[in-house]
Tab-separated table of C-alpha atoms in Angstrom:
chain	number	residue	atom	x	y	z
A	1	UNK	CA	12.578	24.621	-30.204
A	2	UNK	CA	15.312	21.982	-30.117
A	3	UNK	CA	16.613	20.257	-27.350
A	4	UNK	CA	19.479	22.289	-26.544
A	5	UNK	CA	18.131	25.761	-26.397
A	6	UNK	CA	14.649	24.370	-24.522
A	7	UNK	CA	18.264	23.201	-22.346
A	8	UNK	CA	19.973	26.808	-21.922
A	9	UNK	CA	16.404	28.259	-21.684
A	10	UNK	CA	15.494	26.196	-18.610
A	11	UNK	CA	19.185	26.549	-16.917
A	12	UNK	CA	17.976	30.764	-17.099
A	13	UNK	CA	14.562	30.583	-15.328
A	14	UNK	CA	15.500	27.851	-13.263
A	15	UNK	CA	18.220	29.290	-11.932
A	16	UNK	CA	16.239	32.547	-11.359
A	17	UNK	CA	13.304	29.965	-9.813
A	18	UNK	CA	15.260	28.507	-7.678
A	19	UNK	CA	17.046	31.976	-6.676
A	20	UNK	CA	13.660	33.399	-5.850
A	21	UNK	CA	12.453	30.446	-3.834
A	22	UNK	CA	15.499	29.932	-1.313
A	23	UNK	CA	14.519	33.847	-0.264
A	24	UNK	CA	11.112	32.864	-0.231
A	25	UNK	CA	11.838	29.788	2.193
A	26	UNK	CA	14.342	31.738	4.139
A	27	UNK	CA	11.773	33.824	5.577
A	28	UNK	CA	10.353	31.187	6.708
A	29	UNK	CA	10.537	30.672	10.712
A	30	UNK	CA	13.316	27.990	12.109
A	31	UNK	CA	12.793	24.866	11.601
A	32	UNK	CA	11.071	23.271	14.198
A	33	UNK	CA	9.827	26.825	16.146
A	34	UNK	CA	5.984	26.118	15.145
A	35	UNK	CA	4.094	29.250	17.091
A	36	UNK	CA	0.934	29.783	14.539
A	37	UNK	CA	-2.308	29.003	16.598
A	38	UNK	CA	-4.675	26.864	14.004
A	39	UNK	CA	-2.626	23.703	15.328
A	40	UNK	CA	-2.176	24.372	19.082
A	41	UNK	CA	-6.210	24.990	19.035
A	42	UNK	CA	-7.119	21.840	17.173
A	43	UNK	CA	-5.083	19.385	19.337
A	44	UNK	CA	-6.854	20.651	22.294
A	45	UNK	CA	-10.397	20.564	21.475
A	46	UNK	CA	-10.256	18.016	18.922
A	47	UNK	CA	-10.810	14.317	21.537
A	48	UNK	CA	-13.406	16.762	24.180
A	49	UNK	CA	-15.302	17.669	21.264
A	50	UNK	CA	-15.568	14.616	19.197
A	51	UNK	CA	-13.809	12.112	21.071
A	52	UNK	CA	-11.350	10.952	18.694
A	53	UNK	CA	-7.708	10.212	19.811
A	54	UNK	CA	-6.544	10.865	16.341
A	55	UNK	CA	-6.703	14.530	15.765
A	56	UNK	CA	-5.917	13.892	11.864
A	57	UNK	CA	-8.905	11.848	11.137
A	58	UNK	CA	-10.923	14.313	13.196
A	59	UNK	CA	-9.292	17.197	10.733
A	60	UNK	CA	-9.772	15.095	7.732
A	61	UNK	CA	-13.620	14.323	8.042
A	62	UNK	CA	-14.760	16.929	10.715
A	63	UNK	CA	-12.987	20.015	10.885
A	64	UNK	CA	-11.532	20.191	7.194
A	65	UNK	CA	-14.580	17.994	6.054
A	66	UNK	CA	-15.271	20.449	2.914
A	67	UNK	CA	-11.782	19.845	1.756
A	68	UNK	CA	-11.953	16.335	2.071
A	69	UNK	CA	-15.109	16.549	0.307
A	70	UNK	CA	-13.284	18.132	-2.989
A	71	UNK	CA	-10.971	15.465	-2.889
A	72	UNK	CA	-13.352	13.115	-3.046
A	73	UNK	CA	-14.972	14.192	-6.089
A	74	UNK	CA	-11.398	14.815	-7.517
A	75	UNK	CA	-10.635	11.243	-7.042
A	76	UNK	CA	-14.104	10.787	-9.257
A	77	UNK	CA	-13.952	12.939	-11.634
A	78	UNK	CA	-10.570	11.309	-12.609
A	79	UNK	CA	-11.728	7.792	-12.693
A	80	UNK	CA	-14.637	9.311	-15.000
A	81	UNK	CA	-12.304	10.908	-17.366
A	82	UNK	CA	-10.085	7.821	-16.973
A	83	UNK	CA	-13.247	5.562	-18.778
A	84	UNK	CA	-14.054	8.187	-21.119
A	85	UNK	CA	-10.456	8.179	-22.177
A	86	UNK	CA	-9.604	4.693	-22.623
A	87	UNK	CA	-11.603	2.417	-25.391
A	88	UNK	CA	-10.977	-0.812	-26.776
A	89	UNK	CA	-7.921	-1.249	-28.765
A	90	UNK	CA	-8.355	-3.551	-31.510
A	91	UNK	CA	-4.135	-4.094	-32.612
A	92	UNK	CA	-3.465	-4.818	-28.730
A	93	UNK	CA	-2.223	-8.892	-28.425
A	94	UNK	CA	-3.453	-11.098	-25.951
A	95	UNK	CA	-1.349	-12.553	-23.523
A	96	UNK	CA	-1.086	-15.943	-21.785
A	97	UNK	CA	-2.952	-15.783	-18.973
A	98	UNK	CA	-2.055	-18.843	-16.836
A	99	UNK	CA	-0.863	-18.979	-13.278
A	100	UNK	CA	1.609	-22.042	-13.598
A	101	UNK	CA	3.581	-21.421	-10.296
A	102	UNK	CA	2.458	-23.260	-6.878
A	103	UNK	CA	4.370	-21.063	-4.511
A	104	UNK	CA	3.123	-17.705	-6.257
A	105	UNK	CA	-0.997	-19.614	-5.531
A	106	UNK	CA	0.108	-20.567	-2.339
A	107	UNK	CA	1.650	-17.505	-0.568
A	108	UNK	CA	-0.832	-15.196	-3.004
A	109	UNK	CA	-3.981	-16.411	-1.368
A	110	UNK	CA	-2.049	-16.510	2.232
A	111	UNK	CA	-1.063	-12.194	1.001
A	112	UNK	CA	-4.714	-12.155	-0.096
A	113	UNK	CA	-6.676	-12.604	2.849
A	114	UNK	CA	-3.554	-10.693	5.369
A	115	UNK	CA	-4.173	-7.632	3.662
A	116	UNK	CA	-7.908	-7.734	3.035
A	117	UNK	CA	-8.500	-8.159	7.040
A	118	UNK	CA	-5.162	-5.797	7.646
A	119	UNK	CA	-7.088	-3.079	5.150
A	120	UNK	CA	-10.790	-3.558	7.185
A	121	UNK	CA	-8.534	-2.584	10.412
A	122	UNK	CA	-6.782	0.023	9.434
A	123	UNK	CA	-10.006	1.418	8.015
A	124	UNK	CA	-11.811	0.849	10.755
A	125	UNK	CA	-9.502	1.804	13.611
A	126	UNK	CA	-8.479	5.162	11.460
A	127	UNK	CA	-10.163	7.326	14.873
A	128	UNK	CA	-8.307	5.779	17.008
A	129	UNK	CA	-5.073	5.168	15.696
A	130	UNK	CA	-3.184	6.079	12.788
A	131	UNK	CA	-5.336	5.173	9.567
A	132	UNK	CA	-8.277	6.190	7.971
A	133	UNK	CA	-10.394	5.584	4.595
A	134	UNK	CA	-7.810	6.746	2.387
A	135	UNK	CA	-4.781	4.650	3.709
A	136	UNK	CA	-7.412	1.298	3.924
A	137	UNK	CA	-9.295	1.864	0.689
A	138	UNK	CA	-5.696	1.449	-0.863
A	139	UNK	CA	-4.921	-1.597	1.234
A	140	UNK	CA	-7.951	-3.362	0.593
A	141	UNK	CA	-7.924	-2.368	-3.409
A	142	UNK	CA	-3.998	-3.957	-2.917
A	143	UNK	CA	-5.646	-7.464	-1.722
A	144	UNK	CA	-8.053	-7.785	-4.386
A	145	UNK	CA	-5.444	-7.154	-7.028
A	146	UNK	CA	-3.901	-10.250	-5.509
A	147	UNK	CA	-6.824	-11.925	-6.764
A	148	UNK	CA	-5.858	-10.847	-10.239
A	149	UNK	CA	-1.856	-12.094	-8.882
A	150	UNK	CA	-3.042	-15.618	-7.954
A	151	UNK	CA	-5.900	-16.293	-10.437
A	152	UNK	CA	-5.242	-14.363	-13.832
A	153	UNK	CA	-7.519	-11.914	-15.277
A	154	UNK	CA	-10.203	-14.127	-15.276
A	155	UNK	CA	-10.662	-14.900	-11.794
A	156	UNK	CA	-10.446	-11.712	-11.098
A	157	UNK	CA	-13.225	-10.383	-13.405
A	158	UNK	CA	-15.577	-12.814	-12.138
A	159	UNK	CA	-14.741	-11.927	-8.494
A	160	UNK	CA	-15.374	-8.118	-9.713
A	161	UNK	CA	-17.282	-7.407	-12.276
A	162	UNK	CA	-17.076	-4.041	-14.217
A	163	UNK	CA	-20.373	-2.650	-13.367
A	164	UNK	CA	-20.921	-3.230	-9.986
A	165	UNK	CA	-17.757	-1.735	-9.314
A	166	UNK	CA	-18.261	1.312	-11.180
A	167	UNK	CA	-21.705	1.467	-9.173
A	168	UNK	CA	-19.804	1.182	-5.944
A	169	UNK	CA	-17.365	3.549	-6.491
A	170	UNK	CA	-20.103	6.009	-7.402
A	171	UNK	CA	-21.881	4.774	-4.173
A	172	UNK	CA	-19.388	5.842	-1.656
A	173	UNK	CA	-18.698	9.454	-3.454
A	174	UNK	CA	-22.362	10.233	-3.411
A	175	UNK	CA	-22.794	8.895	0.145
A	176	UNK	CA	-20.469	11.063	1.589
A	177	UNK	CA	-22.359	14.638	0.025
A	178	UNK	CA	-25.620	12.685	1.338
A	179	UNK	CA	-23.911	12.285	5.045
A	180	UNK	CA	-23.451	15.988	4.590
A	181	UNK	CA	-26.902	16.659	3.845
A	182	UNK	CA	-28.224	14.900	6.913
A	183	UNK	CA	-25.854	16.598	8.938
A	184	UNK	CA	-27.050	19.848	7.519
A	185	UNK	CA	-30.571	18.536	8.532
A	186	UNK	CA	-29.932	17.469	12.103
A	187	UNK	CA	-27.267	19.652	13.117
A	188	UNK	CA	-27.268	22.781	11.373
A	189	UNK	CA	-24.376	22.566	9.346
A	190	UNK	CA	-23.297	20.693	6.579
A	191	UNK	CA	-21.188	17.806	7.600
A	192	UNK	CA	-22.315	18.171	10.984
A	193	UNK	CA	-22.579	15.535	13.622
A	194	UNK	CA	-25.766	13.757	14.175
A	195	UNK	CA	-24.789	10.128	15.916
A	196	UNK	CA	-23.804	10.229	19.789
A	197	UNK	CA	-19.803	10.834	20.190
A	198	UNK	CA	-19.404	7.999	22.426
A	199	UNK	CA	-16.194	6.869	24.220
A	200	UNK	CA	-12.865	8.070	23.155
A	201	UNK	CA	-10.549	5.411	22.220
A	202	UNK	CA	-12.845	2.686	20.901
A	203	UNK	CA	-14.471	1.906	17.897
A	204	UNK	CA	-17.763	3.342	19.112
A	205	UNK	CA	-16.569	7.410	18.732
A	206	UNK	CA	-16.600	10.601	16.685
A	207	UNK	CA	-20.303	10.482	16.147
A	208	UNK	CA	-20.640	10.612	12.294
A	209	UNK	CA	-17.044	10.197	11.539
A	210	UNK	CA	-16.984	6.693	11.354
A	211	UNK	CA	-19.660	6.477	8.337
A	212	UNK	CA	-17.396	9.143	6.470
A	213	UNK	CA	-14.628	7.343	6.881
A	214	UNK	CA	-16.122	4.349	5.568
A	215	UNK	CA	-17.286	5.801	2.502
A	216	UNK	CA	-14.625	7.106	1.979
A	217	UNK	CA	-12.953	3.953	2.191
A	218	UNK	CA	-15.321	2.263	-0.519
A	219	UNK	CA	-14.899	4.825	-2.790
A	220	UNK	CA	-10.799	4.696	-3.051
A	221	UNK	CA	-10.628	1.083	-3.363
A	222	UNK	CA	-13.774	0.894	-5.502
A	223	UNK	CA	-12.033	3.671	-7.634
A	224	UNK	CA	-8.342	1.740	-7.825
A	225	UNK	CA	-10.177	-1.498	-8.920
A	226	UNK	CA	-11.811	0.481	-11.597
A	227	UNK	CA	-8.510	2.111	-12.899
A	228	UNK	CA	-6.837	-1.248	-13.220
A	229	UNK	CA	-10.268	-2.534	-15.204
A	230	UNK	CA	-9.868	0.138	-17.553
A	231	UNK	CA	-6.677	0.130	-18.492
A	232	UNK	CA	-6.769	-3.708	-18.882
A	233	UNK	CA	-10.523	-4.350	-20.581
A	234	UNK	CA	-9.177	-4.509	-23.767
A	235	UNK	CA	-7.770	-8.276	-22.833
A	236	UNK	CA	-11.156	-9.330	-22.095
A	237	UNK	CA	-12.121	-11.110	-25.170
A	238	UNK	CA	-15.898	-12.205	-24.799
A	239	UNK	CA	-16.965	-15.704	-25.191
A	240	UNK	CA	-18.110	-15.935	-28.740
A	241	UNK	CA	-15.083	-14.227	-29.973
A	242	UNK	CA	-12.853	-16.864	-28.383
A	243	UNK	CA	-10.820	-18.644	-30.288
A	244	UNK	CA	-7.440	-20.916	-29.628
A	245	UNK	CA	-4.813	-18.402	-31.417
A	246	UNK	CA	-6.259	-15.261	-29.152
A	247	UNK	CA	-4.488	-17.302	-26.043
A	248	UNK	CA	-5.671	-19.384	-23.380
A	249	UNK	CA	-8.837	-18.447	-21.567
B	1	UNK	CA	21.569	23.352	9.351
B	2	UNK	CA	18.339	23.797	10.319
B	3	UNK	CA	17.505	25.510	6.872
B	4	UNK	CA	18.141	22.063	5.500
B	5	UNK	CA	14.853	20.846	5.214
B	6	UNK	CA	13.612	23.619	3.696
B	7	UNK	CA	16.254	23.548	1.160
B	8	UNK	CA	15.147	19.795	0.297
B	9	UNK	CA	11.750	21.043	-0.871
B	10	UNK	CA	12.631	23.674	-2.702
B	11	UNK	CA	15.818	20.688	-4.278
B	12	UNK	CA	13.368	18.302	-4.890
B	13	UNK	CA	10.791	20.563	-7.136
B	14	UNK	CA	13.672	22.068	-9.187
B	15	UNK	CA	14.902	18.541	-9.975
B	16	UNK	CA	11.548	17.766	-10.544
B	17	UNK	CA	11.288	20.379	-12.870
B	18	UNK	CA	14.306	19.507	-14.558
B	19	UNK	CA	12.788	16.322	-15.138
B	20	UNK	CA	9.731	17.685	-16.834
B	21	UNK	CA	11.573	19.894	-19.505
B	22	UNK	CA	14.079	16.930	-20.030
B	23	UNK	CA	12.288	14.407	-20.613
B	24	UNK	CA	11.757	12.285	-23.954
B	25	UNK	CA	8.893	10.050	-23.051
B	26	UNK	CA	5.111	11.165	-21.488
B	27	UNK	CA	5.499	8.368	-18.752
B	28	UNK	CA	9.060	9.197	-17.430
B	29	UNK	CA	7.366	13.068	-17.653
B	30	UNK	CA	4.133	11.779	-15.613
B	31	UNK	CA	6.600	10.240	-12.771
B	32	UNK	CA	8.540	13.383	-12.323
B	33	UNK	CA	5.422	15.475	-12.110
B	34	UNK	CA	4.903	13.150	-9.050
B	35	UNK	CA	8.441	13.844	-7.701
B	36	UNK	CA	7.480	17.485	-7.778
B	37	UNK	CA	4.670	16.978	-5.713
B	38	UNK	CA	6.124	15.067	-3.372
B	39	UNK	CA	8.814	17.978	-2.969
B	40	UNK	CA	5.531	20.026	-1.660
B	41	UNK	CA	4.962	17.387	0.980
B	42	UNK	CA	7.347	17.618	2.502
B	43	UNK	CA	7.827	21.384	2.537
B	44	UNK	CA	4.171	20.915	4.345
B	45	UNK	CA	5.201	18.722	7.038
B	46	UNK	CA	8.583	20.590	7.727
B	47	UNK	CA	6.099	23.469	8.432
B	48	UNK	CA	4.116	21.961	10.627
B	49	UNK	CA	7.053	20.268	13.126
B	50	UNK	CA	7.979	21.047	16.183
B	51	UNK	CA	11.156	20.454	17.762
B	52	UNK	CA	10.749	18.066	20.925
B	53	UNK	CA	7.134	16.553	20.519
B	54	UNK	CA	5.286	13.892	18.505
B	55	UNK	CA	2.709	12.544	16.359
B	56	UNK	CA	-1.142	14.050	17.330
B	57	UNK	CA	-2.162	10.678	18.547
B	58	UNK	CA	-4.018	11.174	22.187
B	59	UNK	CA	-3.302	7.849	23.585
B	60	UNK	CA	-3.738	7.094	25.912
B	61	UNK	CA	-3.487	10.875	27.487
B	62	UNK	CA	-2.777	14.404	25.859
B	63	UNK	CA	0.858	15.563	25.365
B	64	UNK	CA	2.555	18.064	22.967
B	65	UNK	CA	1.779	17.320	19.212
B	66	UNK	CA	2.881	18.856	16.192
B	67	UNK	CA	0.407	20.447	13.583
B	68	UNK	CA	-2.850	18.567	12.863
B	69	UNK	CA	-3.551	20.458	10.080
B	70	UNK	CA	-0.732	19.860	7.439
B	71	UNK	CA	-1.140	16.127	8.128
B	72	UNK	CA	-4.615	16.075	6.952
B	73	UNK	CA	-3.972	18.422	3.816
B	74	UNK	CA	-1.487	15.968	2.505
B	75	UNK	CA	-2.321	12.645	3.402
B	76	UNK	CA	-5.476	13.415	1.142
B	77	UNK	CA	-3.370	14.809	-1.573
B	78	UNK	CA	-1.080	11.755	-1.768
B	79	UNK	CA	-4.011	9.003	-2.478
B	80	UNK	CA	-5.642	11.257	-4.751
B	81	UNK	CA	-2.548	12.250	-6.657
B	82	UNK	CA	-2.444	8.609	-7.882
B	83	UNK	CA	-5.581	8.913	-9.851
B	84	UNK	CA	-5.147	12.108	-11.219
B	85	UNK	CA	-1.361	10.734	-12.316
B	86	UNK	CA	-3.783	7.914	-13.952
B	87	UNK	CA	-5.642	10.460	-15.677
B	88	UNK	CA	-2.129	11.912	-17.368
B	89	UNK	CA	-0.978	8.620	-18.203
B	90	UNK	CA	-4.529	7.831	-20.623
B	91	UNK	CA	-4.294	11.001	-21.920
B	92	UNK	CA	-1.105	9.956	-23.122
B	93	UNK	CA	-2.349	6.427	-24.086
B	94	UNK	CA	-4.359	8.118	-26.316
B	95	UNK	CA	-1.427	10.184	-27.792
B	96	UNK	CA	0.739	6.905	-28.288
B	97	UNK	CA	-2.078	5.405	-30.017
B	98	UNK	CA	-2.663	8.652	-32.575
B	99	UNK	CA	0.490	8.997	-33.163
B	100	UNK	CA	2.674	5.856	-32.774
B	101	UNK	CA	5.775	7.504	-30.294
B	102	UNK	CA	5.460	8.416	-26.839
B	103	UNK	CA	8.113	11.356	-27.416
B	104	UNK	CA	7.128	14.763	-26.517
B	105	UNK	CA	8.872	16.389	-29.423
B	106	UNK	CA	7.909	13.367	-31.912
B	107	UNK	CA	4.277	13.736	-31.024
B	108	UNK	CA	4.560	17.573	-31.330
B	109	UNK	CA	5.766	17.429	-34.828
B	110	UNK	CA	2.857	14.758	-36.002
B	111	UNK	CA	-0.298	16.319	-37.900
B	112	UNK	CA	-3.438	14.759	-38.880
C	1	UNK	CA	19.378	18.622	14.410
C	2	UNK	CA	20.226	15.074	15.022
C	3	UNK	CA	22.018	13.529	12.735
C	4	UNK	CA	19.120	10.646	11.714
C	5	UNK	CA	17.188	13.866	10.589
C	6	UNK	CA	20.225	15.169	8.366
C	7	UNK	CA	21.214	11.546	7.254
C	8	UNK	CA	17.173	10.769	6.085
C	9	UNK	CA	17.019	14.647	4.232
C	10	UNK	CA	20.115	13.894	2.081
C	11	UNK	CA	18.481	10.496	1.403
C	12	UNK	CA	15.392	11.742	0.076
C	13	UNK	CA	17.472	14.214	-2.023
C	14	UNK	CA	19.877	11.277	-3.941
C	15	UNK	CA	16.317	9.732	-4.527
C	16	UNK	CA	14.613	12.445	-6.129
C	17	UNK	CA	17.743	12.965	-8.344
C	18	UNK	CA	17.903	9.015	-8.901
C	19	UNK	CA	14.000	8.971	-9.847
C	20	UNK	CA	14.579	12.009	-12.536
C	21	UNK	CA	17.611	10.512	-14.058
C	22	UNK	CA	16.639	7.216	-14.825
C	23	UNK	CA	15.110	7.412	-18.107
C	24	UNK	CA	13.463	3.810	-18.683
C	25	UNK	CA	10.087	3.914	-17.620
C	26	UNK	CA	9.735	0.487	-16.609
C	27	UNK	CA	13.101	0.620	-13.967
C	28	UNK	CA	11.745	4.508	-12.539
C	29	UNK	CA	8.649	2.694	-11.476
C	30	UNK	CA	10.967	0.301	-9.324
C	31	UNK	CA	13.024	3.373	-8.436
C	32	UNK	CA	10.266	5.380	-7.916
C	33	UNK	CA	9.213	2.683	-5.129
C	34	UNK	CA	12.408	2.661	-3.430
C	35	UNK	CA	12.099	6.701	-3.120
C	36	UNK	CA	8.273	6.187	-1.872
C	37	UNK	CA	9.997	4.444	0.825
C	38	UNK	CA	12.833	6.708	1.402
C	39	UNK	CA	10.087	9.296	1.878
C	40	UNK	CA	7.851	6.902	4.313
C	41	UNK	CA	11.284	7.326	6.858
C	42	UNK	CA	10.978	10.991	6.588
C	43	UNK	CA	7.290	11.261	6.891
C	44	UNK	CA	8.125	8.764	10.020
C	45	UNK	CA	11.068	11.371	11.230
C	46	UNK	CA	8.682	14.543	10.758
C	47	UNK	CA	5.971	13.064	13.591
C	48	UNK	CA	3.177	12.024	10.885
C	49	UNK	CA	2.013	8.638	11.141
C	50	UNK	CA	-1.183	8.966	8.988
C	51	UNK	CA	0.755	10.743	5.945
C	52	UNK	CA	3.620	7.866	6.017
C	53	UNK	CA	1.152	5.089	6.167
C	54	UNK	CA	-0.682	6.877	3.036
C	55	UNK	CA	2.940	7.026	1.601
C	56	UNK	CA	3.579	3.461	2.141
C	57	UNK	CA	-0.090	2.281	0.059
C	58	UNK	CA	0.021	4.420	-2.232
C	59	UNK	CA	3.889	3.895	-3.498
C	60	UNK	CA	3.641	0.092	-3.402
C	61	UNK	CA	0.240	-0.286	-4.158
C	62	UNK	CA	-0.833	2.277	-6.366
C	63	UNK	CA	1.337	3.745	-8.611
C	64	UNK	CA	3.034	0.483	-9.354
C	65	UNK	CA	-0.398	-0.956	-10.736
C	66	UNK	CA	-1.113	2.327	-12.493
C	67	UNK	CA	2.632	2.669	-14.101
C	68	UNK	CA	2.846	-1.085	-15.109
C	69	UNK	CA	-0.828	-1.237	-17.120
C	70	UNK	CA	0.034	2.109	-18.387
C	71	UNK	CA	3.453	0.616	-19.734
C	72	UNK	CA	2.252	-2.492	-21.165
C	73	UNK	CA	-0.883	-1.121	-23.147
C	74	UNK	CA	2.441	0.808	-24.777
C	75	UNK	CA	4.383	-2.109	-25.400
C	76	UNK	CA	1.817	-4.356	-26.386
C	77	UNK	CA	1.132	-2.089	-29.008
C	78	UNK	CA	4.076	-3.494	-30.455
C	79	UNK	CA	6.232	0.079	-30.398
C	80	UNK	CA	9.024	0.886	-27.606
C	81	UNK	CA	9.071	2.741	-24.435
C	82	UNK	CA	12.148	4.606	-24.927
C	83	UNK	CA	13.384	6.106	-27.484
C	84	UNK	CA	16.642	4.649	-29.808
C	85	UNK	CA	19.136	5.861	-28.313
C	86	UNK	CA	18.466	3.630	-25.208
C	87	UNK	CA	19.236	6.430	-22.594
């Protein structure tokens, strides 16, 4: 099908897509007139019940936990098929591999340890303000690329090896089904609480939330760090292949 | 007016779309996939608002919040969109390196 | 509606249509950064903290490291990125 009529073809349905959706999203109540009751019920049982001030952490790891759950294994699942995918490309070239700027060191290791303490708070804090595993497993997978900013690919490999990483990353997925399973065994349900709920608005709250979160958090930096091996491992040339015209170690 | 941000979710998937069938390389096709989903984001969130109140943060006391819910479906959806974007983007790693273009049509056309 | 709701809507609608036209992967990354934070604002305007925050990683974290290794394992295969009639 050439370019042109895959063109006239898609100006049809889309215009009869597009048609069909603005009557669809017409229908839809004013915007701004929210009256459905899931919501209304959630933000007022959500800090008596687990004493959490933010009611979206509390959805994401309590009362949507088996959603969250999916994700989880979504996120893995890609990152598997992401190795599998990727092997080592033989016609790839090497290249130079040197940091040779002083301000990029300088303000790289100053970015480097900012964002590795800003990611453990936003982590951390994620029940009490906004935050969580997902937005501080991305923060804290952001400072360790800095490594790789500052120091070159081989600074960075030795900071984080490939299969410890991999084994982390596999760590925090499976420890959030096992935080399941002992909630199942202490509580009834799976992904139930079993830790004291503790006082709303400090760290100590949410009863088991907390560890969720912070598997959760391993497991999406963990998982970034391994995408950004993969797709670079074929640079990696091993110590008795080394030699001066493959570029500077 | 107030239809308006409706209207931007339904924009931003058909220019999304138009994107898709466009487009004449896998990783400009991978990065409007994205823009589609991001048009579904924010038809979420437009949902769940409510005119006069705030974000469903209790602190320090209780006060009128819009929807919990939609917040939670697509903040997880955004982080793990990235990897599954990753996932597209080796798969067509793997096409480049079969079949030396990263056209749609070129790769199409290649046998063996 | 007040108007930093209308203003931040149309916004997010020039980016999307920006993002989709440019046809260079290397500059969409860039402009699909720029739209990440377009989209942060409107997250921001729409009462959801937690989703802009996971905007604001994710767009200048993550998809810029997984567009730029994807684009120079391409490259460095010695073939281009866009096709020859430049567009």
């Amino acid at each position: 099908m050439t370019p042109r009529a895959r063109m006239v073809g898609f100006l049809f349905a889309g215009a009869g897509f597009a048609a069909l959706m603005f009557w669809g999203l017409v229908g839809l109540p004013d915007f701004g007139h929210y009256h459905w009751p899931y919501g209304n019920a959630l933000n007022a049982i959500a800090t008596p019940e687990r004493h959490t001030t933010n009611v979206v952490g509390a959805t994401v790891f309590d009362y949507r936990g088996l959603d969250t759950l999916g994700e989880e294994f979504i996120l893995f699942a890609s990152v598997v098929g992401v190795a599998l995918l990727l092997r080592k490309d033989d016609q790839a070239r090497v290249p130079p591999d040197v940091v040779r700027s002083d301000p990029i060191r300088a303000l790289g290791v100053l970015g480097v340890l900012l964002l590795f303490v800003l990611g453990l708070w936003v982590v951390a804090f994620g029940i009490v303000t906004p935050g969580g595993g997902f937005q501080g497993g991305v923060a804290l997978a952001g400072a360790f690329l800095l490594v790789y900013v500052v120091g070159g690919y081989r600074q960075y490999h030795e900071l984080l090896p490939h299969s410890p990483l991999e084994m982390t990353e596999a760590a925090g997925a499976g420890a959030f089904a096992v935080l399941g399973f002992v909630g199942l065994a202490y509580a009834g349900a799976y992904l139930g609480n079993f830790l004291g709920i503790g006082n709303a608005g400090s760290l100590y709250s949410g009863g088991s939330i907390p560890l969720l979160n912070w598997a959760t958090g391993i497991e999406v930096c963990a998982a970034l760090l391994v995408l950004f091996s993969e797709f670079l491992k074929v640079y990696m040339v091993p110590a008795a292949e080394w030699t001066p015209e493959k570029g500077p170690r | 007016m107030s239809f308006l941000p409706y209207a931007l979710a339904g924009w931003i998937f058909v220019v999304g779309l138009y994107g898709v069938v466009s487009s004449r390389n896998l990783i400009h096709l991978a990065l409007c996939l994205t823009v589609m989903q991001s048009g579904t984001y924010v038809l979420l969130l437009a949902i769940g608002y409510r005119n006069g109140t705030t974000a469903p943060i209790f602190r320090p006391s209780r006060h009128p919040a819009v929807d919990p819910v939609v917040q939670a479906l697509t903040l997880t959806d955004i982080v793990v969109s990235v990897t599954v974007i990753a996932l597209i983007l080796a798969l067509a790693l793997g096409a480049h390196k079969e079949s030396g273009s990263v056209n749609p049509e070129e790769i199409a056309d290649f046998t063996g | 509606m007040i108007p930093l709701q209308v203003v931040s809507i149309v916004l997010v609608g020039a980016g999307a249509l920006a993002v989709v036209l440019q046809r260079d992967p290397l500059r969409q990354a860039i402009v699909n950064s720029v739209y990440a934070l377009l989209l942060v604002v409107l997250f921001m305007i729409y009462q959801a903290p937690d989703v802009a925050l996971s905007m604001l990683v994710v767009g200048s974290i993550a998809y810029p490291l997984v567009l730029m290794v994807a684009i120079m394992r391409v490259r460095d295969r010695g073939e281009e990125t866009t096709d020859r009639t430049g567009r």
